[in-house]
Amino acid sequence: QVQLVESGGGLVQAGGSLRLSCTASSRTFGSFVMGWFRQAPGKEREFVAGISWSGASTFYADSVKGRFTVSRDNAKNTAYLQMDTLKPEDTAVYYCALSQQWKDTNMENYNYWGQGTQVTVSS
């Protein structure tokens, strides 16, 4: 069992930046693909970004490509989501999750989830 804890959410003005962190309780963290998802009020949870086991490869939803950057430090059991040029439509609860499958955007294939952190972007 792996526990994930997100942090770094908050309130920011449009055009601003935030960096989210996701720390895992287990050293097996490095054996999983890491994904970031988000859920806005009244909407389904959607894929945002993912990073491979080593961190060498990443993939993004079209809506955040060029603005968000995902990274990880397996020595610290931690992944990050750097969010720049934030827009009001980025407002959501952001979740990190772990999967065994590369480039998987289907949340049903992610086995472990954090509790989420709120990101609010004001216009």
PDB file of C-alpha atoms in Angstrom:
ATOM      1  CA  GLN A   1       0.000   0.000   0.000  1.00  0.00           C
ATOM      2  CA  VAL A   2       1.304   3.426  -0.961  1.00  0.00           C
ATOM      3  CA  GLN A   3       0.003   6.647   0.523  1.00  0.00           C
ATOM      4  CA  LEU A   4       0.269   9.899  -1.398  1.00  0.00           C
ATOM      5  CA  VAL A   5       0.079  13.400   0.024  1.00  0.00           C
ATOM      6  CA  GLU A   6      -0.297  16.471  -2.182  1.00  0.00           C
ATOM      7  CA  SER A   7       0.602  19.990  -1.159  1.00  0.00           C
ATOM      8  CA  GLY A   8       1.162  23.405  -2.692  1.00  0.00           C
ATOM      9  CA  GLY A   9      -2.329  24.351  -3.763  1.00  0.00           C
ATOM     10  CA  GLY A  10      -3.791  27.780  -3.131  1.00  0.00           C
ATOM     11  CA  LEU A  11      -5.268  30.919  -4.593  1.00  0.00           C
ATOM     12  CA  VAL A  12      -3.431  32.691  -7.406  1.00  0.00           C
ATOM     13  CA  GLN A  13      -4.284  35.356  -9.961  1.00  0.00           C
ATOM     14  CA  ALA A  14      -4.556  34.541 -13.625  1.00  0.00           C
ATOM     15  CA  GLY A  15      -1.120  34.487 -15.203  1.00  0.00           C
ATOM     16  CA  GLY A  16       0.520  33.401 -11.984  1.00  0.00           C
ATOM     17  CA  SER A  17       2.284  30.183 -11.005  1.00  0.00           C
ATOM     18  CA  LEU A  18       2.025  27.420  -8.448  1.00  0.00           C
ATOM     19  CA  ARG A  19       4.040  24.288  -7.793  1.00  0.00           C
ATOM     20  CA  LEU A  20       2.297  21.227  -6.469  1.00  0.00           C
ATOM     21  CA  SER A  21       4.137  18.430  -4.689  1.00  0.00           C
ATOM     22  CA  CYS A  22       3.156  14.818  -4.195  1.00  0.00           C
ATOM     23  CA  THR A  23       5.073  12.746  -1.656  1.00  0.00           C
ATOM     24  CA  ALA A  24       4.758   8.980  -1.404  1.00  0.00           C
ATOM     25  CA  SER A  25       5.085   6.896   1.732  1.00  0.00           C
ATOM     26  CA  SER A  26       6.939   4.046   0.044  1.00  0.00           C
ATOM     27  CA  ARG A  27      10.300   3.662  -1.662  1.00  0.00           C
ATOM     28  CA  THR A  28       8.491   1.666  -4.335  1.00  0.00           C
ATOM     29  CA  PHE A  29       7.431   5.084  -5.663  1.00  0.00           C
ATOM     30  CA  GLY A  30      10.096   4.824  -8.369  1.00  0.00           C
ATOM     31  CA  SER A  31       8.488   1.692  -9.795  1.00  0.00           C
ATOM     32  CA  PHE A  32       5.302   3.545 -10.756  1.00  0.00           C
ATOM     33  CA  VAL A  33       4.270   5.945 -13.470  1.00  0.00           C
ATOM     34  CA  MET A  34       3.060   9.130 -11.822  1.00  0.00           C
ATOM     35  CA  GLY A  35      -0.001  10.962 -13.058  1.00  0.00           C
ATOM     36  CA  TRP A  36      -1.652  14.242 -12.175  1.00  0.00           C
ATOM     37  CA  PHE A  37      -5.402  14.642 -12.556  1.00  0.00           C
ATOM     38  CA  ARG A  38      -7.835  17.432 -11.737  1.00  0.00           C
ATOM     39  CA  GLN A  39     -11.524  17.770 -11.052  1.00  0.00           C
ATOM     40  CA  ALA A  40     -13.429  21.017 -11.370  1.00  0.00           C
ATOM     41  CA  PRO A  41     -16.823  21.509  -9.700  1.00  0.00           C
ATOM     42  CA  GLY A  42     -19.539  19.688 -11.619  1.00  0.00           C
ATOM     43  CA  LYS A  43     -17.059  18.070 -13.997  1.00  0.00           C
ATOM     44  CA  GLU A  44     -15.446  14.679 -14.328  1.00  0.00           C
ATOM     45  CA  ARG A  45     -11.911  14.087 -13.193  1.00  0.00           C
ATOM     46  CA  GLU A  46      -9.505  14.560 -16.087  1.00  0.00           C
ATOM     47  CA  PHE A  47      -5.927  13.687 -16.850  1.00  0.00           C
ATOM     48  CA  VAL A  48      -3.415  16.544 -16.713  1.00  0.00           C
ATOM     49  CA  ALA A  49       0.131  15.200 -16.925  1.00  0.00           C
ATOM     50  CA  GLY A  50       2.198  12.074 -16.481  1.00  0.00           C
ATOM     51  CA  ILE A  51       5.816  11.108 -15.981  1.00  0.00           C
ATOM     52  CA  SER A  52       7.652   7.859 -16.489  1.00  0.00           C
ATOM     53  CA  TRP A  53       9.264   5.727 -13.798  1.00  0.00           C
ATOM     54  CA  SER A  54      12.680   7.378 -14.156  1.00  0.00           C
ATOM     55  CA  GLY A  55      11.364  10.816 -15.034  1.00  0.00           C
ATOM     56  CA  ALA A  56      12.938  10.760 -18.479  1.00  0.00           C
ATOM     57  CA  SER A  57       9.620  10.976 -20.342  1.00  0.00           C
ATOM     58  CA  THR A  58       6.528  13.076 -19.805  1.00  0.00           C
ATOM     59  CA  PHE A  59       3.118  13.531 -21.440  1.00  0.00           C
ATOM     60  CA  TYR A  60       0.461  16.193 -21.079  1.00  0.00           C
ATOM     61  CA  ALA A  61      -3.146  16.990 -21.824  1.00  0.00           C
ATOM     62  CA  ASP A  62      -3.443  19.452 -24.681  1.00  0.00           C
ATOM     63  CA  SER A  63      -5.075  21.984 -22.367  1.00  0.00           C
ATOM     64  CA  VAL A  64      -1.920  22.367 -20.259  1.00  0.00           C
ATOM     65  CA  LYS A  65       0.834  21.616 -22.758  1.00  0.00           C
ATOM     66  CA  GLY A  66       3.451  24.362 -22.738  1.00  0.00           C
ATOM     67  CA  ARG A  67       2.226  25.763 -19.402  1.00  0.00           C
ATOM     68  CA  PHE A  68       2.612  22.856 -16.959  1.00  0.00           C
ATOM     69  CA  THR A  69       5.741  20.809 -16.266  1.00  0.00           C
ATOM     70  CA  VAL A  70       5.802  17.520 -14.404  1.00  0.00           C
ATOM     71  CA  SER A  71       8.945  16.192 -12.735  1.00  0.00           C
ATOM     72  CA  ARG A  72       9.950  13.729 -10.052  1.00  0.00           C
ATOM     73  CA  ASP A  73      12.741  13.019  -7.581  1.00  0.00           C
ATOM     74  CA  ASN A  74      12.675   9.341  -6.753  1.00  0.00           C
ATOM     75  CA  ALA A  75      15.316   9.774  -4.034  1.00  0.00           C
ATOM     76  CA  LYS A  76      12.778  11.946  -2.210  1.00  0.00           C
ATOM     77  CA  ASN A  77       9.729   9.877  -3.214  1.00  0.00           C
ATOM     78  CA  THR A  78       8.265  13.105  -4.542  1.00  0.00           C
ATOM     79  CA  ALA A  79       6.759  14.357  -7.781  1.00  0.00           C
ATOM     80  CA  TYR A  80       6.029  17.925  -8.782  1.00  0.00           C
ATOM     81  CA  LEU A  81       3.675  19.793 -11.055  1.00  0.00           C
ATOM     82  CA  GLN A  82       4.906  23.253 -11.973  1.00  0.00           C
ATOM     83  CA  MET A  83       1.961  25.285 -13.239  1.00  0.00           C
ATOM     84  CA  ASP A  84       2.688  28.527 -15.060  1.00  0.00           C
ATOM     85  CA  THR A  85       0.498  31.029 -16.885  1.00  0.00           C
ATOM     86  CA  LEU A  86      -2.471  29.803 -14.913  1.00  0.00           C
ATOM     87  CA  LYS A  87      -5.976  30.462 -16.206  1.00  0.00           C
ATOM     88  CA  PRO A  88      -9.311  30.576 -14.363  1.00  0.00           C
ATOM     89  CA  GLU A  89     -10.271  27.355 -16.138  1.00  0.00           C
ATOM     90  CA  ASP A  90      -7.399  25.617 -14.338  1.00  0.00           C
ATOM     91  CA  THR A  91      -9.359  25.965 -11.092  1.00  0.00           C
ATOM     92  CA  ALA A  92      -9.890  22.466  -9.692  1.00  0.00           C
ATOM     93  CA  VAL A  93      -8.858  19.977  -7.066  1.00  0.00           C
ATOM     94  CA  TYR A  94      -5.602  18.429  -8.233  1.00  0.00           C
ATOM     95  CA  TYR A  95      -4.745  14.808  -7.489  1.00  0.00           C
ATOM     96  CA  CYS A  96      -1.622  12.743  -7.922  1.00  0.00           C
ATOM     97  CA  ALA A  97      -1.859   9.035  -8.614  1.00  0.00           C
ATOM     98  CA  LEU A  98       0.281   6.008  -9.423  1.00  0.00           C
ATOM     99  CA  SER A  99      -0.058   3.517 -12.243  1.00  0.00           C
ATOM    100  CA  GLN A 100       1.878   0.569 -13.627  1.00  0.00           C
ATOM    101  CA  GLN A 101       1.073   1.542 -17.232  1.00  0.00           C
ATOM    102  CA  TRP A 102       2.951   4.089 -19.288  1.00  0.00           C
ATOM    103  CA  LYS A 103       1.033   6.907 -20.990  1.00  0.00           C
ATOM    104  CA  ASP A 104      -2.206   5.851 -19.410  1.00  0.00           C
ATOM    105  CA  THR A 105      -4.726   8.681 -19.104  1.00  0.00           C
ATOM    106  CA  ASN A 106      -7.526   6.467 -17.784  1.00  0.00           C
ATOM    107  CA  MET A 107      -7.988   7.135 -14.098  1.00  0.00           C
ATOM    108  CA  GLU A 108      -9.387   3.637 -13.569  1.00  0.00           C
ATOM    109  CA  ASN A 109      -5.900   2.235 -14.149  1.00  0.00           C
ATOM    110  CA  TYR A 110      -4.323   4.281 -11.388  1.00  0.00           C
ATOM    111  CA  ASN A 111      -4.072   2.284  -8.199  1.00  0.00           C
ATOM    112  CA  TYR A 112      -3.100   4.822  -5.577  1.00  0.00           C
ATOM    113  CA  TRP A 113      -4.444   8.348  -5.094  1.00  0.00           C
ATOM    114  CA  GLY A 114      -3.726  11.332  -2.924  1.00  0.00           C
ATOM    115  CA  GLN A 115      -6.409  13.308  -1.139  1.00  0.00           C
ATOM    116  CA  GLY A 116      -6.196  16.261  -3.511  1.00  0.00           C
ATOM    117  CA  THR A 117      -5.201  19.888  -3.178  1.00  0.00           C
ATOM    118  CA  GLN A 118      -7.320  22.858  -4.224  1.00  0.00           C
ATOM    119  CA  VAL A 119      -6.067  25.261  -6.872  1.00  0.00           C
ATOM    120  CA  THR A 120      -8.096  28.403  -7.446  1.00  0.00           C
ATOM    121  CA  VAL A 121      -7.207  30.870 -10.181  1.00  0.00           C
ATOM    122  CA  SER A 122      -8.919  34.249 -10.024  1.00  0.00           C
ATOM    123  CA  SER A 123      -9.499  36.403 -13.086  1.00  0.00           C
TER     124      SER A 123
END
